[in-house]
Coordinates of C-alpha atoms in Angstrom, one line a residue:
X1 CA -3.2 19.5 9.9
X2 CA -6.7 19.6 9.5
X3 CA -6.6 23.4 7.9
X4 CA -3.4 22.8 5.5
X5 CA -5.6 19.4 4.3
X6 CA -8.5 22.4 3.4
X7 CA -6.0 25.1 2.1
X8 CA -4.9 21.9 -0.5
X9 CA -8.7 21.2 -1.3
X10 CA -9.4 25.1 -2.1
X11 CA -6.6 25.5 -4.1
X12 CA -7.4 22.0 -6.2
X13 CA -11.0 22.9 -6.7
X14 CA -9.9 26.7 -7.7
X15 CA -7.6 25.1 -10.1
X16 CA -10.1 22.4 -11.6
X17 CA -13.7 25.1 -11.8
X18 CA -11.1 27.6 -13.1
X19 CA -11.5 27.0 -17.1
X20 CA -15.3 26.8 -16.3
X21 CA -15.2 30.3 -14.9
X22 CA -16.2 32.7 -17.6
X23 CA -13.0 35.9 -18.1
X24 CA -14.9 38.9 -19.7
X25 CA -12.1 40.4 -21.7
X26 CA -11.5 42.4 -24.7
X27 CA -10.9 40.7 -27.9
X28 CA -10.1 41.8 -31.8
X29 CA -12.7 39.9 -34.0
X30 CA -11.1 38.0 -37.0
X31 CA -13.6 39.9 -39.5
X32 CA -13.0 40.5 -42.8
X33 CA -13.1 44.0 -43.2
X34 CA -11.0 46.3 -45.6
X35 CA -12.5 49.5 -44.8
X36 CA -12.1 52.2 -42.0
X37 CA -14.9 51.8 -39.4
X38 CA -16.0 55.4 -37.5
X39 CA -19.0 54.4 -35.1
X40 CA -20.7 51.6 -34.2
X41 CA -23.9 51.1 -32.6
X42 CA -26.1 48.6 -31.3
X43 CA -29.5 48.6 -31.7
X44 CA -30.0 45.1 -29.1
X45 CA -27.2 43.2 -27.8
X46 CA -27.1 40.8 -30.7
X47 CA -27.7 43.5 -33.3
X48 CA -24.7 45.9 -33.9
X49 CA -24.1 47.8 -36.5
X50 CA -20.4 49.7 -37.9
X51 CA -20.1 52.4 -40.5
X52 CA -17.4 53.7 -41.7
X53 CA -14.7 55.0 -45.1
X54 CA -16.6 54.7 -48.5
X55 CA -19.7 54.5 -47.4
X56 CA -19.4 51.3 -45.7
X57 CA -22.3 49.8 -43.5
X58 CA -21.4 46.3 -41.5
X59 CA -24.2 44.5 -39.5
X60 CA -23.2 41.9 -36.9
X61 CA -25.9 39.6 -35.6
X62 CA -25.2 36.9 -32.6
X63 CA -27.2 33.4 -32.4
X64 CA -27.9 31.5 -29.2
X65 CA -24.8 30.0 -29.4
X66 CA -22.5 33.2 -29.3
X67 CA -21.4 32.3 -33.1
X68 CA -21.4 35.8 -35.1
X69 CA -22.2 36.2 -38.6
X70 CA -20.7 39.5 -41.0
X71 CA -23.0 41.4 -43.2
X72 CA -21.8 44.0 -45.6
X73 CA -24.7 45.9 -45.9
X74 CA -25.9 47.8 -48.9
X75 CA -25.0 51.5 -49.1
X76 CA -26.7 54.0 -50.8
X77 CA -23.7 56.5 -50.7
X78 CA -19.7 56.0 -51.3
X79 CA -19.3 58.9 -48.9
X80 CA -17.5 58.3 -45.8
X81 CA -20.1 57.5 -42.9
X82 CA -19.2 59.3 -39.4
X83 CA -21.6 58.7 -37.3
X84 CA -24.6 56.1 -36.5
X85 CA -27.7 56.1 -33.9
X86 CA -30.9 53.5 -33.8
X87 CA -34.3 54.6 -31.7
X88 CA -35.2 51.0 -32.1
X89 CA -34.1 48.1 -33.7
X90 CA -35.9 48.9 -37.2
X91 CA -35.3 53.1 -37.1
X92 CA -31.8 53.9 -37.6
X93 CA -29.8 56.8 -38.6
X94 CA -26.3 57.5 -40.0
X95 CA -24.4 60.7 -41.3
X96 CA -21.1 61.6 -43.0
X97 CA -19.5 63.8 -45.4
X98 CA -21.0 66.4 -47.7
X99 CA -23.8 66.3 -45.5
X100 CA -25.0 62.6 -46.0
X101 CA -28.1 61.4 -44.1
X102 CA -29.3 57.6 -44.7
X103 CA -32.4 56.3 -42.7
X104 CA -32.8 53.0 -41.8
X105 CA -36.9 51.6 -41.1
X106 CA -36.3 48.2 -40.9
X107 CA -35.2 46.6 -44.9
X108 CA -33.1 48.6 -46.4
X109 CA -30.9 51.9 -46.1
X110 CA -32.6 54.9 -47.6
X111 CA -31.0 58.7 -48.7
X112 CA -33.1 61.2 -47.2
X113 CA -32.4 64.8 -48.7
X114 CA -30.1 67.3 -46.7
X115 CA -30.7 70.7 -46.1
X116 CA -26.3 71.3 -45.9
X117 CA -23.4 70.4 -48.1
X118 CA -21.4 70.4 -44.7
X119 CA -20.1 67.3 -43.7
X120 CA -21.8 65.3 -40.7
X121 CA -19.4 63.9 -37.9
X122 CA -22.1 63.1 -35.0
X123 CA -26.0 61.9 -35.1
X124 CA -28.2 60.9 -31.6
X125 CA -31.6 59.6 -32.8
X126 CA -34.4 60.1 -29.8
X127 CA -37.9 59.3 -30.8
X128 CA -39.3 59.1 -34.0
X129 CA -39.9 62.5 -34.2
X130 CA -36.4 64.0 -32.6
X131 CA -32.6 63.5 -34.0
X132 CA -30.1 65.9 -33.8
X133 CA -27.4 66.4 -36.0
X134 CA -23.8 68.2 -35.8
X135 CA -20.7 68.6 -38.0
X136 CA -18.2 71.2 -39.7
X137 CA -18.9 74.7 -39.2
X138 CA -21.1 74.8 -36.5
X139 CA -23.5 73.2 -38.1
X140 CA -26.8 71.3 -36.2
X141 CA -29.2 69.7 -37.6
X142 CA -32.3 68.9 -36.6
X143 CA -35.3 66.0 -37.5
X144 CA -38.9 66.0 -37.1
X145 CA -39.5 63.0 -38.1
X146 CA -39.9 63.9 -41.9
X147 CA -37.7 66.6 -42.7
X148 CA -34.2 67.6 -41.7
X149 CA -34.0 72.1 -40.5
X150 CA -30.8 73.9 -40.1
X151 CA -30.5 75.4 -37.1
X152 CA -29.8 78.9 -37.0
X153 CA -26.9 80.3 -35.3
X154 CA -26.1 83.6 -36.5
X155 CA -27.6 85.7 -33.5
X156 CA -25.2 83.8 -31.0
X157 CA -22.4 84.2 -29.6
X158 CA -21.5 80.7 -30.7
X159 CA -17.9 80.4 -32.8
X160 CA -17.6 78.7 -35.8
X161 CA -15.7 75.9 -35.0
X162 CA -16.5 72.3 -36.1
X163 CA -19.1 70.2 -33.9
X164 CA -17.6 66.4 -33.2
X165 CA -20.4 64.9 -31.0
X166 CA -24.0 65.1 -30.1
X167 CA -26.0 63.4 -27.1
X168 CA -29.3 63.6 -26.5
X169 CA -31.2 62.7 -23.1
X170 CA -34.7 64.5 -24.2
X171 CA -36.1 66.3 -26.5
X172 CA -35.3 69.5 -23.9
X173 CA -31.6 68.3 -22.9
X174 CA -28.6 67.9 -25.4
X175 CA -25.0 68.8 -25.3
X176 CA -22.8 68.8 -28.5
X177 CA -18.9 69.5 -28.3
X178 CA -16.4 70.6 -30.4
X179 CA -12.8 71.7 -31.5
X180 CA -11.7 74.5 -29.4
X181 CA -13.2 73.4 -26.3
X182 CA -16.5 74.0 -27.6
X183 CA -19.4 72.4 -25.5
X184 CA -23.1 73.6 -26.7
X185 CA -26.5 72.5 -24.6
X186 CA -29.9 72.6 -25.7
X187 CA -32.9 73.4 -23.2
X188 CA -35.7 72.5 -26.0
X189 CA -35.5 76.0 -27.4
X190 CA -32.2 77.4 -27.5
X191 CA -28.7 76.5 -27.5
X192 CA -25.8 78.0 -25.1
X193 CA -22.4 77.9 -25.2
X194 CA -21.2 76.2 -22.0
X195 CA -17.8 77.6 -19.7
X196 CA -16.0 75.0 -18.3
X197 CA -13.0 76.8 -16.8
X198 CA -11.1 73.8 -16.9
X199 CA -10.2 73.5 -20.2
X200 CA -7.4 74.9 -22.8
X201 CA -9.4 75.6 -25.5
X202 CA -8.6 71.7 -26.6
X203 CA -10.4 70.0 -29.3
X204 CA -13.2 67.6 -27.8
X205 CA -14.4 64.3 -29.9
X206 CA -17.4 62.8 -28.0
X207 CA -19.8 63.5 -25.6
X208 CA -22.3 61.2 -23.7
X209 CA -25.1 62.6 -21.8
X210 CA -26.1 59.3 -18.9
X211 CA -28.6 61.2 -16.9
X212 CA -30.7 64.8 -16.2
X213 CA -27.3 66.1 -14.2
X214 CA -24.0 64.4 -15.9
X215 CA -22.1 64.3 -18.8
X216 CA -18.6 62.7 -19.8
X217 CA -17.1 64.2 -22.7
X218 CA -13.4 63.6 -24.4
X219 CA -10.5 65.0 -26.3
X220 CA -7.5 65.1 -27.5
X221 CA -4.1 64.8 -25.5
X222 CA -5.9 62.4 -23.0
X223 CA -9.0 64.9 -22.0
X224 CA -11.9 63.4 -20.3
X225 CA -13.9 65.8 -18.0
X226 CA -17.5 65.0 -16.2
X227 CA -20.8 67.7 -15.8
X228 CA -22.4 67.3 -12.4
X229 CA -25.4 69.3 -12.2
X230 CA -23.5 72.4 -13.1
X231 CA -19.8 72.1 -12.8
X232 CA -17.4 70.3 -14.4
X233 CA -14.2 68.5 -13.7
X234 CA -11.5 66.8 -15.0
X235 CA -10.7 63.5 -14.5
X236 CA -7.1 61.4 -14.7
X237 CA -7.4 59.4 -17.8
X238 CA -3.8 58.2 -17.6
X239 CA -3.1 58.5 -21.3
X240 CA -2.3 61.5 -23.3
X241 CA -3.6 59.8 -26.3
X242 CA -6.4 61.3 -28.0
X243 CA -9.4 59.7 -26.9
X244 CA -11.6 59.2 -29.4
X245 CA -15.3 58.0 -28.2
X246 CA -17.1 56.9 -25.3
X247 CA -19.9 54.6 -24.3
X248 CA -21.8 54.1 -21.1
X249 CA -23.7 51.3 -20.2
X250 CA -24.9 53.2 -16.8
X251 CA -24.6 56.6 -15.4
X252 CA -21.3 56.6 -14.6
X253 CA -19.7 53.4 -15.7
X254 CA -18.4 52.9 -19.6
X255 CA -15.6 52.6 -21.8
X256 CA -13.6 55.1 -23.8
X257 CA -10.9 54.3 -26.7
X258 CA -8.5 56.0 -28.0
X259 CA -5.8 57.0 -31.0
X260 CA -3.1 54.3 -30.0
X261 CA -5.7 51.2 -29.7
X262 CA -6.1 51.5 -25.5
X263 CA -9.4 51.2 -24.3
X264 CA -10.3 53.1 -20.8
X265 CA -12.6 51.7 -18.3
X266 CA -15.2 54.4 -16.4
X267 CA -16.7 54.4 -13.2
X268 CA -17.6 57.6 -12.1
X269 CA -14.5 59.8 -11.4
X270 CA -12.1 56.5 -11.2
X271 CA -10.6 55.3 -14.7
X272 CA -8.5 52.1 -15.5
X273 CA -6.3 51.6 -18.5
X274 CA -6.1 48.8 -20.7
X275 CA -2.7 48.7 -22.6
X276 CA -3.7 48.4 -26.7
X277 CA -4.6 44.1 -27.9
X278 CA -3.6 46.0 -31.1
X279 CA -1.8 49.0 -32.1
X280 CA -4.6 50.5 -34.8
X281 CA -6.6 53.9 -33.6
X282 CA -10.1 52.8 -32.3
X283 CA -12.5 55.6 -33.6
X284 CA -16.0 54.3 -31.9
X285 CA -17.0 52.4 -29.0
X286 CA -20.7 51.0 -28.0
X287 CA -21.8 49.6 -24.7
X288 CA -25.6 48.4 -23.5
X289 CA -24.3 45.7 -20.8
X290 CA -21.5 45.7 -18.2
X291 CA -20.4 42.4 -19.6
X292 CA -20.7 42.8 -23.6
X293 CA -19.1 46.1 -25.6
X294 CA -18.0 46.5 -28.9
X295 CA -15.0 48.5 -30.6
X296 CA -14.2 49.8 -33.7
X297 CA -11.1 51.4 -35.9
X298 CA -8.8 51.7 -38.4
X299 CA -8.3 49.5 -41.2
X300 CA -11.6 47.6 -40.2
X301 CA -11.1 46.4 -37.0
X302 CA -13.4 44.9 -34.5
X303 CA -13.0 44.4 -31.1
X304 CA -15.5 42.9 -28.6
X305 CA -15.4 42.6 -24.7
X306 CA -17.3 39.8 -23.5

C-alpha cells in the first residue's frame, strides 16, 4: 500500500514540476527576413550574426530576459555573402561572390580590396593577423592582418576544383574541402592534398577542425566522415540529403543541417536525426553551448535550439 501511495506522489509531482522543467528544442524564429541566409556566426552567445543573397548582413542580439531583437545591418556590397567568421566580438569577417571581402572592427562593415575576381564560398578568421580564405577554382586566400595574398598553387599536384569550406585550428593546422572529394591541409607552410580512401570522389560542403587530431567534414548524398590522427572514416548520418554545414560546440559533439530542413546531432561517431520543423534547405549552422545553436536557410529562415 505504502509503495503504490509513493508511485501516485511521484507521478503527481512529475506531472505538476513538469512545465517548470526547461525542453531545449529546435525552433524556427518568426523573423522577418526576405532574403537567402548562407552562414551564420556568433561572435558570443547573445551576438549572432547571418549573411546571406544580396548582400545581406542580419545581427541578432539577446537581453537578460531571452527577448531577441532583428538588425538589418548595413552592407557595403549587393553581392551574395557566403561565408562569415569573428576572432572576437568587434573583428569580423565575411566573403562572397566575385571575390568580396568586408571586415567588420567593431561600428560598421568595411570593403577591403581583393586580390581575385573568384567568388568566396568559405572564410575562418584566427587572430588578428591570420584568416584564410577559399572558393571557386582552387582558390585560397590568405590575411596578414592588412592585406589579402593569393596563394599559389601552380607547382602542386592539387586539381582545380572549387574549395567549399575552410577551418582553421592554428596558424600551422588547416583543412579546406571541396567538390570532388577534395580535402587540402596546411602545416604553416604548405598545403597537401589529403587521400581519404573512403570516398567517391563526392562533393564536400564544410569542414570543422575541433582539435590537433580530428576533423568532421560533410557532403552531398548524406556524407559525413571524421579525421582521427591520420585516418578517416565514415560515419552513418542516416540521411542521404546533402548536408550542408556543421558546428561543434566540443570536440566531438555538434550539429549538422541539411538540404531537406533536418538537422543531425553529433557525438563522436554516433549521430541522431531530427526530422525537418520546416521543409526549406538550411545552408549554415553555428554552435558555442550544448544548450543554445542557431540555424539558418532559404528564404530567410532562422531556427534556434534552446
Amino acid at each position: 500500500m505504502n509503495r503504490y501511495i509513493s508511485l501516485i506522489t511521484l507521478i503527481f509531482l512529475i506531472l505538476c514540476c513538469s512545465d517548470e522543467m526547461p525542453v531545449h528544442k529546435w525552433r524556427v524564429l518568426p523573423v522577418d527576413i526576405r532574403y537567402d541566409l548562407y552562414d551564420v556566426w556568433g561572435s558570443s552567445t547573445d551576438n549572432i550574426w547571418a549573411i546571406g543573397e544580396w548582400g545581406a548582413i542580419y545581427r541578432f542580439n539577446i537581453n537578460n530576459e531571452g527577448q531577441i531583437t532583428v538588425t538589418e545591418t548595413t552592407s557595403p556590397t549587393n553581392l551574395s555573402l557566403r561565408g562569415i567568421s569573428f576572432f572576437k566580438p568587434n573583428r569580423g569577417l565575411s566573403v562572397g561572390d566575385k571575390g568580396t571581402i568586408l571586415e567588420y572592427k567593431g561600428v560598421s562593415w568595411q570593403q577591403l580590396p581583393s586580390p581575385t575576381a573568384e567568388n568566396l564560398h568559405s572564410v575562418d578568421f584566427y587572430k588578428d593577423d591570420f584568416a584564410l580564405a577559399v572558393g571557386e577554382n582552387r582558390t585560397i586566400l590568405e590575411y596578414d592582418g592588412e592585406n589579402w595574398n593569393i596563394i599559389q598553387l601552380d607547382n602542386t599536384d592539387i586539381p582545380i576544383v572549387n574549395l567549399n569550406s575552410i577551418s582553421v585550428f592554428t596558424s600551422d593546422f588547416a583543412i579546406a574541402v571541396g567538390n570532388q572529394g577534395i580535402i587540402l591541409e596546411f602545416n604553416g607552410i604548405e598545403w597537401k592534398n589529403v587521400e581519404t580512401g573512403i570516398t567517391n570522389d563526392i562533393d564536400f560542403l564544410d569542414v570543422k577542425v575541433t582539435d590537433e587530431k580530428t576533423a568532421y567534414v560533410c557532403g552531398r548524398d548524406g556524407t559525413l566522415i571524421v579525421r582521427n590522427g591520420d585516418e578517416w572514416s565514415q560515419i552513418e548520418s542516416n540521411t542521404t540529403a546533402d548536408i550542408n554545414a556543421l558546428s561543434f560546440y566540443s570536440s566531438q559533439e555538434g550539429w549538422a543541417v541539411c538540404e531537406d530542413g533536418s538537422i543531425i546531432e553529433i557525438n563522436g561517431l554516433s549521430t541522431r536525426l531530427l526530422l525537418p520543423i520546416t521543409q526549406v534547405t538550411l545552408n549554415g549552422v553555428f554552435s558555442n553551448s550544448k544548450f543554445d545553436a542557431w540555424a539558418v536557410g532559404n528564404m530567410g529562415t532562422v531556427e534556434r535550439y534552446y
